[in-house]
XYZ file of C-alpha atoms in Angstrom:
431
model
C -14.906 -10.074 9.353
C -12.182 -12.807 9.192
C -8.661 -10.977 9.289
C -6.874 -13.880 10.612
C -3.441 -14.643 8.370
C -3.108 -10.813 7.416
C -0.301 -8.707 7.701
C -1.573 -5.505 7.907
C 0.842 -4.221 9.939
C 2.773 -3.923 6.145
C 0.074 -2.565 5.076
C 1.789 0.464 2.633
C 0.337 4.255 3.055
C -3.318 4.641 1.834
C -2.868 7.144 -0.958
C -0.899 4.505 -2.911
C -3.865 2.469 -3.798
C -6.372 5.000 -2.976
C -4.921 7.455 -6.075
C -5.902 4.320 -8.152
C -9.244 3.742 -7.041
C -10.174 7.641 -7.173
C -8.839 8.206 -10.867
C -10.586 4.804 -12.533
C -14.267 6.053 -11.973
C -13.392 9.309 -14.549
C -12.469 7.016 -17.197
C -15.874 4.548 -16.627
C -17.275 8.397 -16.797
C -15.645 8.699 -20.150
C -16.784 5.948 -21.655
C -20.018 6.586 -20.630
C -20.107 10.276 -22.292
C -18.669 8.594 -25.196
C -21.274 6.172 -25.915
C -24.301 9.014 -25.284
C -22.274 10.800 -27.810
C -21.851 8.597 -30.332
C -25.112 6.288 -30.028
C -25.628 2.809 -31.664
C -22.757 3.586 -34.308
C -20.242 3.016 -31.434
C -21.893 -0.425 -31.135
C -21.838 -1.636 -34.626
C -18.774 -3.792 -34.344
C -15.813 -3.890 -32.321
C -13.637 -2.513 -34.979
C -15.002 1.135 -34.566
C -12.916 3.674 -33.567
C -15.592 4.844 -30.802
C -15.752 1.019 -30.080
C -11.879 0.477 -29.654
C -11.903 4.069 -27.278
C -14.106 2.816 -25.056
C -13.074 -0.368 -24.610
C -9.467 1.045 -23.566
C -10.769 3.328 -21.781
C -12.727 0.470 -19.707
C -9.436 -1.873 -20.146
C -6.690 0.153 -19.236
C -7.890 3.763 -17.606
C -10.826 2.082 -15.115
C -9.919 -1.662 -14.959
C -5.991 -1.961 -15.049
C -6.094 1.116 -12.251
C -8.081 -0.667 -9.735
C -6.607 -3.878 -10.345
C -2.968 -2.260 -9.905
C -3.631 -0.350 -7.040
C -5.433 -3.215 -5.347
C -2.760 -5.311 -6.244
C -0.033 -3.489 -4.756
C -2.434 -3.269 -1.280
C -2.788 -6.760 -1.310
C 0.635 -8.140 -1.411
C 2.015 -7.202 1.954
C -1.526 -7.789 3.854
C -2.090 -11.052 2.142
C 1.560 -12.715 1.294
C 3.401 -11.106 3.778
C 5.612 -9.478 0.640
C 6.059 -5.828 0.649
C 6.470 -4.396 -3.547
C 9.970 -2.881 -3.113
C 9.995 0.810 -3.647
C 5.949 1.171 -3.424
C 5.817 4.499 -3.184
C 7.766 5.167 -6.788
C 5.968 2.442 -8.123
C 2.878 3.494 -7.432
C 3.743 7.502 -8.387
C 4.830 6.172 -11.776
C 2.658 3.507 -12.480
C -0.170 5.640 -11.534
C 0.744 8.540 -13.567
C 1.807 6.565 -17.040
C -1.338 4.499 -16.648
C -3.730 7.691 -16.395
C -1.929 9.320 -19.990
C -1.555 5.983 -21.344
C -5.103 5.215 -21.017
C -6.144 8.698 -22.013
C -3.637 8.824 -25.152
C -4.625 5.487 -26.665
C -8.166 5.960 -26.676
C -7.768 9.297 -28.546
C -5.935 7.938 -30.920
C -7.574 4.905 -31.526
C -10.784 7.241 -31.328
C -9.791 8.679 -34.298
C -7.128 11.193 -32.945
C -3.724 9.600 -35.682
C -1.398 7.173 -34.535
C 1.194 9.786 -32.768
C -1.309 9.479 -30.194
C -1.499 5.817 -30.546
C 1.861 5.088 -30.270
C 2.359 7.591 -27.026
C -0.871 6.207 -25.184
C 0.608 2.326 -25.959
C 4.395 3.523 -24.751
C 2.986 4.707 -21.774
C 0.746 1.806 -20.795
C 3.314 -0.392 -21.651
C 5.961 1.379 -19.708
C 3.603 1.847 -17.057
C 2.868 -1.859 -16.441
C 6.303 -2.870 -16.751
C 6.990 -0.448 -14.296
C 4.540 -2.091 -12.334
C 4.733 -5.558 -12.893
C 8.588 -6.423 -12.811
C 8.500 -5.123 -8.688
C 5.366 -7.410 -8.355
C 6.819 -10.376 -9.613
C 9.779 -9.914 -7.004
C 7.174 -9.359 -4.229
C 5.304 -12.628 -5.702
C 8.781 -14.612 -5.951
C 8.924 -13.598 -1.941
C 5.587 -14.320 -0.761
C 4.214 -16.351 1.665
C 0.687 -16.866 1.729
C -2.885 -18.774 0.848
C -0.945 -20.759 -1.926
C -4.437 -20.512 -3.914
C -4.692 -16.701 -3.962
C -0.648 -16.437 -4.654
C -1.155 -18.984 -7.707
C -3.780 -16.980 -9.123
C -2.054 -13.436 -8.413
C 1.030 -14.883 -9.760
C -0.251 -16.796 -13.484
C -2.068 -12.986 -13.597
C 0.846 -10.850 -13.551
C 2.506 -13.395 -16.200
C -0.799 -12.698 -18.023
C -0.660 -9.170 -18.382
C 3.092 -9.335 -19.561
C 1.571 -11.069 -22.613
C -0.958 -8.680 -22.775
C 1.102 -5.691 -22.761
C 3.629 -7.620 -25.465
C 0.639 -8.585 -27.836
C -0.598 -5.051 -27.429
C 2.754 -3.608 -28.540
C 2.839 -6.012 -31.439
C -0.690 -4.515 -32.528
C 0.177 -0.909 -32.103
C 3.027 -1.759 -34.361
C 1.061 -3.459 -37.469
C -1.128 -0.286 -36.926
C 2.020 1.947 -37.550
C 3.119 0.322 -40.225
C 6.169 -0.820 -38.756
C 5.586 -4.946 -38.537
C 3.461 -7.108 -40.830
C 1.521 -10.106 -40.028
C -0.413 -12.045 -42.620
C -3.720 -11.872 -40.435
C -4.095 -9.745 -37.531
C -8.020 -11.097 -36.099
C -5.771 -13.604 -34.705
C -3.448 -11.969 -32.882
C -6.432 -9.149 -31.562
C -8.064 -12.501 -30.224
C -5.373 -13.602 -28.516
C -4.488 -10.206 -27.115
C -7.832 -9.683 -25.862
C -8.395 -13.647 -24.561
C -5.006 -12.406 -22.542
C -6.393 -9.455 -21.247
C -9.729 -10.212 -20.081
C -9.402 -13.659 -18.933
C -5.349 -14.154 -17.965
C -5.306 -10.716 -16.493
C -8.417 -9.528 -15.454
C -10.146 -13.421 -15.257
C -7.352 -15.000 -13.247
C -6.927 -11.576 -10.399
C -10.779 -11.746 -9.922
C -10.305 -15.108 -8.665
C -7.054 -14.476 -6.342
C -9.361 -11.276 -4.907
C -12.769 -13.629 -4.900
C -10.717 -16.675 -2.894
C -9.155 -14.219 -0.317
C -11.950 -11.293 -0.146
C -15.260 -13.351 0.088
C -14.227 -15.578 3.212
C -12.873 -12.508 4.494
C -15.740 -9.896 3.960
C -18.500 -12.366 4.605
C -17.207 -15.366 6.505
C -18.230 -17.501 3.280
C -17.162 -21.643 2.803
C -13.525 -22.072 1.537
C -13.303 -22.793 -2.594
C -12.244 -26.168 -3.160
C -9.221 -26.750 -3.038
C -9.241 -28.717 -6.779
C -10.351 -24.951 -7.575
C -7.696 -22.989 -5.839
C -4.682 -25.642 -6.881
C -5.837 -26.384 -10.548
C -7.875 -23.514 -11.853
C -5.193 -20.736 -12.359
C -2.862 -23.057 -14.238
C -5.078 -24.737 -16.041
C -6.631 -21.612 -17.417
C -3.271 -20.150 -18.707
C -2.226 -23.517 -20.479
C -5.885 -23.287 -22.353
C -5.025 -19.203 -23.598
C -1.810 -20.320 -24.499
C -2.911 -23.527 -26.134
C -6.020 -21.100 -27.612
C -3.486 -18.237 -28.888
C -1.162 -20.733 -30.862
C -3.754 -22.253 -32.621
C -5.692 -19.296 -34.305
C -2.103 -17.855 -34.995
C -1.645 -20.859 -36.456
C -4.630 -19.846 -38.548
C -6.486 -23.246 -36.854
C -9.709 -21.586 -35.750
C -11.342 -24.649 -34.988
C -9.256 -25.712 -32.360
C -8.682 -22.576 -30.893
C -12.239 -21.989 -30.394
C -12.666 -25.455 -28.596
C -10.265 -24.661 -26.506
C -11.112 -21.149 -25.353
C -14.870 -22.859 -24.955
C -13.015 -25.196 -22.490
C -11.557 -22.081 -20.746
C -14.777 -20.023 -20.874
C -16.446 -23.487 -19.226
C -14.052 -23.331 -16.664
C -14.893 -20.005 -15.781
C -18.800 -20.765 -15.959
C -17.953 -23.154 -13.013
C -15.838 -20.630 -11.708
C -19.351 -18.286 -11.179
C -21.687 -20.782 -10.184
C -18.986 -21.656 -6.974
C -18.877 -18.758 -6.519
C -22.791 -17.823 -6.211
C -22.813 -20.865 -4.246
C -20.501 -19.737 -1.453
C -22.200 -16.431 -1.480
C -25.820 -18.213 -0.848
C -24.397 -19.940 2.504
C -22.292 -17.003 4.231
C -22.995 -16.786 7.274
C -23.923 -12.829 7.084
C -27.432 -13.078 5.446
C -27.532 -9.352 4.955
C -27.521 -8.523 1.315
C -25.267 -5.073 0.709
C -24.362 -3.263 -2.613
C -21.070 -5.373 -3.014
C -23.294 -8.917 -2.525
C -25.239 -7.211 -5.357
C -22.586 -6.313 -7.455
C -20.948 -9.731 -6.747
C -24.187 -11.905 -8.241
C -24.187 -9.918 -11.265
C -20.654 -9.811 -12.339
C -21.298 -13.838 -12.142
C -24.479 -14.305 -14.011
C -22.831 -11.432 -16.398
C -20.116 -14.307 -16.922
C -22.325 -16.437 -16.986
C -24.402 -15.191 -19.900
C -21.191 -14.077 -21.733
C -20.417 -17.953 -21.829
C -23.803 -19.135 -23.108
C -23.396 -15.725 -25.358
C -20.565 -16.932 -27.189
C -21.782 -20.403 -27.295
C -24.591 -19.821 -28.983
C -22.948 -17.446 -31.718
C -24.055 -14.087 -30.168
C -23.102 -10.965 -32.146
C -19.291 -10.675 -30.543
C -20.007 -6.967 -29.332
C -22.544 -9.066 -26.904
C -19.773 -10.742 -25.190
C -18.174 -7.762 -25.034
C -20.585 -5.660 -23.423
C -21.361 -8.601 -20.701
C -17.648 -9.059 -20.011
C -16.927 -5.636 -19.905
C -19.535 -3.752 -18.039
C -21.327 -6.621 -16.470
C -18.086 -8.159 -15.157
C -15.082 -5.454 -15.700
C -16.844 -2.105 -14.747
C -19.296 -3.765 -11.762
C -17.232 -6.023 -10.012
C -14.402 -3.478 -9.117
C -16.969 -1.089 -8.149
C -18.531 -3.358 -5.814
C -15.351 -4.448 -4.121
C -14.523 -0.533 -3.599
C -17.335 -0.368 -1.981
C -16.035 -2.629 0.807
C -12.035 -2.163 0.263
C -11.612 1.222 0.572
C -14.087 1.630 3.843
C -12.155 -1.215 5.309
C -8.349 0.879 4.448
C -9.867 4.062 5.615
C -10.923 2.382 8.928
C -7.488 0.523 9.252
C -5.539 3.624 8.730
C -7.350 5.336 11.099
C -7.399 2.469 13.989
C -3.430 2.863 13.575
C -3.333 6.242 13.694
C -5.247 6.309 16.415
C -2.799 3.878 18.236
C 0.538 5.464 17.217
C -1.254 8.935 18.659
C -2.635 7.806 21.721
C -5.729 9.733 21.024
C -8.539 7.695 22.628
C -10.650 10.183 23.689
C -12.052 10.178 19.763
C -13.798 7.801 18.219
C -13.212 6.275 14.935
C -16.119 5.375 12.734
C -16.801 1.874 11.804
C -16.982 0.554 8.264
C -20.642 0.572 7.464
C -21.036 4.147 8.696
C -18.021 5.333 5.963
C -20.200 4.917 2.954
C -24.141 5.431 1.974
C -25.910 1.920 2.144
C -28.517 3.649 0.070
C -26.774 5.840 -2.090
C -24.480 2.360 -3.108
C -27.806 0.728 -3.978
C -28.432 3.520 -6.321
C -25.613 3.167 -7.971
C -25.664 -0.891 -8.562
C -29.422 0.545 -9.729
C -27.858 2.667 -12.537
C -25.457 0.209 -13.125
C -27.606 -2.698 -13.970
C -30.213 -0.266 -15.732
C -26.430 0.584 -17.804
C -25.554 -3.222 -18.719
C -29.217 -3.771 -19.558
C -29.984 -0.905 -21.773
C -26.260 -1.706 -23.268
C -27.304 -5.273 -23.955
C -30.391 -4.045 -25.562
C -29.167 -1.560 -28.015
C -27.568 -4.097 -29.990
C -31.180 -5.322 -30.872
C -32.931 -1.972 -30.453
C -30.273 1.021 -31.192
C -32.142 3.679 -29.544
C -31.312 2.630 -26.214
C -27.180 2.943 -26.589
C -27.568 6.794 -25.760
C -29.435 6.171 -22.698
C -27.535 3.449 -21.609
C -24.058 5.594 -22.289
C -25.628 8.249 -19.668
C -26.936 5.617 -17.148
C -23.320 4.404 -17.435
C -21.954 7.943 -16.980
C -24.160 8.555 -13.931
C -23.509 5.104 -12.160
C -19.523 6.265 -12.166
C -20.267 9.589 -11.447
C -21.847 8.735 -8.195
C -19.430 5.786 -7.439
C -16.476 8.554 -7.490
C -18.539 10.402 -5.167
C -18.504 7.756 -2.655
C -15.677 6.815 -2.560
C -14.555 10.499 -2.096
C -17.003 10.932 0.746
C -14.540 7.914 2.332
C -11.377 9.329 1.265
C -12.527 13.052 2.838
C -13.704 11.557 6.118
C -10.256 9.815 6.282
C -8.375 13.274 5.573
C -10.809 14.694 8.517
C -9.974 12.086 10.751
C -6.429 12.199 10.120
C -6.392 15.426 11.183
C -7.788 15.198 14.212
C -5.711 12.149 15.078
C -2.544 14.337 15.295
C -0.690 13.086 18.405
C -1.774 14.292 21.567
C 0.190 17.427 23.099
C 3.119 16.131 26.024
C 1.612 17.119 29.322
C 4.031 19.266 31.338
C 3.705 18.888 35.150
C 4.357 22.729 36.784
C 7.231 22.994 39.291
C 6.544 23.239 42.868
């Protein structure tokens, strides 16, 4: 593993992001349980209730908490550029996140629009929360100027996000008009899943990959142009359809979705020459979050049914990627944590596991299994609507067992931080 240019001596205290990454996998779980429970009608088009629930639920309750609490790990280690206050930013942004989620997926599940409007004030005011400190760190930080370009055009990404979701929780109420609102969804959504979630995939992917797996250096066209360029094309994308030019606006997303195509294929690429041949759970979760993008490209090229896209952006990309990376990111804070500890105590005389023996090899390949047996029965359930129960409980199970993991890690750190207490002061006896 390649650590050099980290700061992890600012590394902040593990149950800041680890809080994160142990809450997300119950709202995958809920999705999940969602879909077995409400079977192919959930898939019938993206304007179901039981549609618009789990998507949030995927969107805000399992995506937006790993990317935060990743996000607010990655700062000091990477830039150098501690998130002032991280302790109260993650407590809050943690905690308005989790009801957020949770509120505006009952309500837009069918629950009224009281819930509505409390799940969107709280995921609103739980991002701001979050993403005014990380644009200070950002404005401070000194690091891989590809990875801070990327981090940075993403946090500007989910402040439209959040804005365009406030404007669409209040045409909902009642309280705004607009003359269409498709366009507006689109733009809120091209926002969300390719500014936000598109553009911090690809700061993590250019800083985690060499890292992780000693793999080639993106080009540096790719790491100067991409991030910018891919912002100018939602913007450019968002004004025309509001403009009510669809035309254009689907040329240019195209463009954008292109760029991202090449994005992938890099990306599989520098995986194929790294110079650690072995193939692990996150390798595996890694090719198919690309050839998921991959397909949702050609997908939406080819006039796919939209809930298509969906399901290959979403699951394929949004709910397997993260998972995979937890599967290496957590193991590597546990073992960080504890090397410190371990200095600070003076307590030699134990021995601190490595990495690879912190979580299941095996039981992590069962869980890509269920996940890819998840996105495939998903995928086929639009054609064949039998399968969308089945794949709502292989989706349930593959999060069920990827929270287990990852609290096997988080327990063995709690054990070890116990027994890394600092040694008792030996007092010589008086002659």
């Amino acid at each position: 593993m390649d650590t050099g240019g980290l700061s992890l001596d600012q590394a902040p205290p593990i149950d800041i992001p680890a809080r994160f990454f142990l809450t997300a996998p119950l709202f995958a779980i809920a999705a999940g349980l969602l879909l077995a429970w409400e079977g192919p009608t959930l898939l019938v088009s993206r304007w179901m209730p039981g549609a618009l629930a789990a998507t949030h639920l995927i969107a805000i309750g399992y995506l937006g908490s790993i990317m935060c609490g990743a996000l607010l790990q990655m700062l000091p280690v990477v830039a150098g550029a501690p998130v002032p206050g991280v302790r109260l930013v993650g407590t809050a942004t943690h905690l308005l996140l989790t009801v957020g989620a949770a509120g505006l997926a009952w309500g837009l599940g069918g629950g009224g629009p009281t819930l509505i409007w409390i799940g969107a004030g709280a995921s609103a005011l739980g991002f701001l929360v979050f993403v005014v400190p990380v644009a200070i760190a950002l404005m401070r930080a000194r690091g891989a100027p590809g990875t801070l370009l990327a981090l940075r055009t993403a946090a500007l990404a989910l402040a439209v996000t959040v804005a365009l979701g406030l404007l669409l929780v209040a045409v909902l109420q009642g309280w705004l008009r607009v003359a269409h609102h498709t366009p507006w969804v689109d733009s809120h959504v091209a926002w969300g899943l390719m500014g936000w979630v598109g553009l911090l995939v690809v700061g993590v992917a250019i800083q985690v990959l060499p890292m992780f797996y000693v793999t080639p250096a993106y080009p540096a066209p790719m790491r100067r142009w991409f991030a910018p360029a891919v912002l100018v094309g939602i913007g450019a994308a968002s004004t025309a359809w509001i403009m009510g030019d669809e035309l254009v606006g689907r040329a240019v997303i195209g463009g954008v979705a292109l760029g991202f195509v090449g994005f992938a294929l890099v990306t599989l690429s520098s995986i194929s020459r790294r110079e650690r041949p072995r193939m692990d759970p996150t390798l595996l979760h890694w090719w198919a979050a690309m050839l998921s993008l991959c397909c949702a490209a050609l997908a939406w090229v080819f006039a796919a049914p939209p809930t298509l896209v969906g399901v290959l952006l979403l699951v394929g990309l949004g709910v397997g990627l993260p998972a995979g990376m937890l599967f290496k990111i957590l193991p590597f804070l546990t073992w960080f944590h504890l090397q410190h500890r371990q200095l600070s105590s003076g307590r030699f005389d134990l021995r601190i596991p490595h990495m690879g023996s912190l979580l299941s090899i095996r039981w992590a390949r069962i869980q890509f299994g269920l996940h890819l047996a998840a996105l495939m029965l998903l995928a086929g359930s639009l054609w064949v609507p039998v399968l969308a129960r089945p794949a709502g409980i292989a989706l349930a199970l593959s999060s069920i067992l990827l929270l287990v993991l990852l609290i096997g890690v988080a327990r063995t750190y709690r054990r070890g931080a116990v027994l890394l207490r600092p040694a008792p002061s030996r007092v010589e006896p008086q002659s």
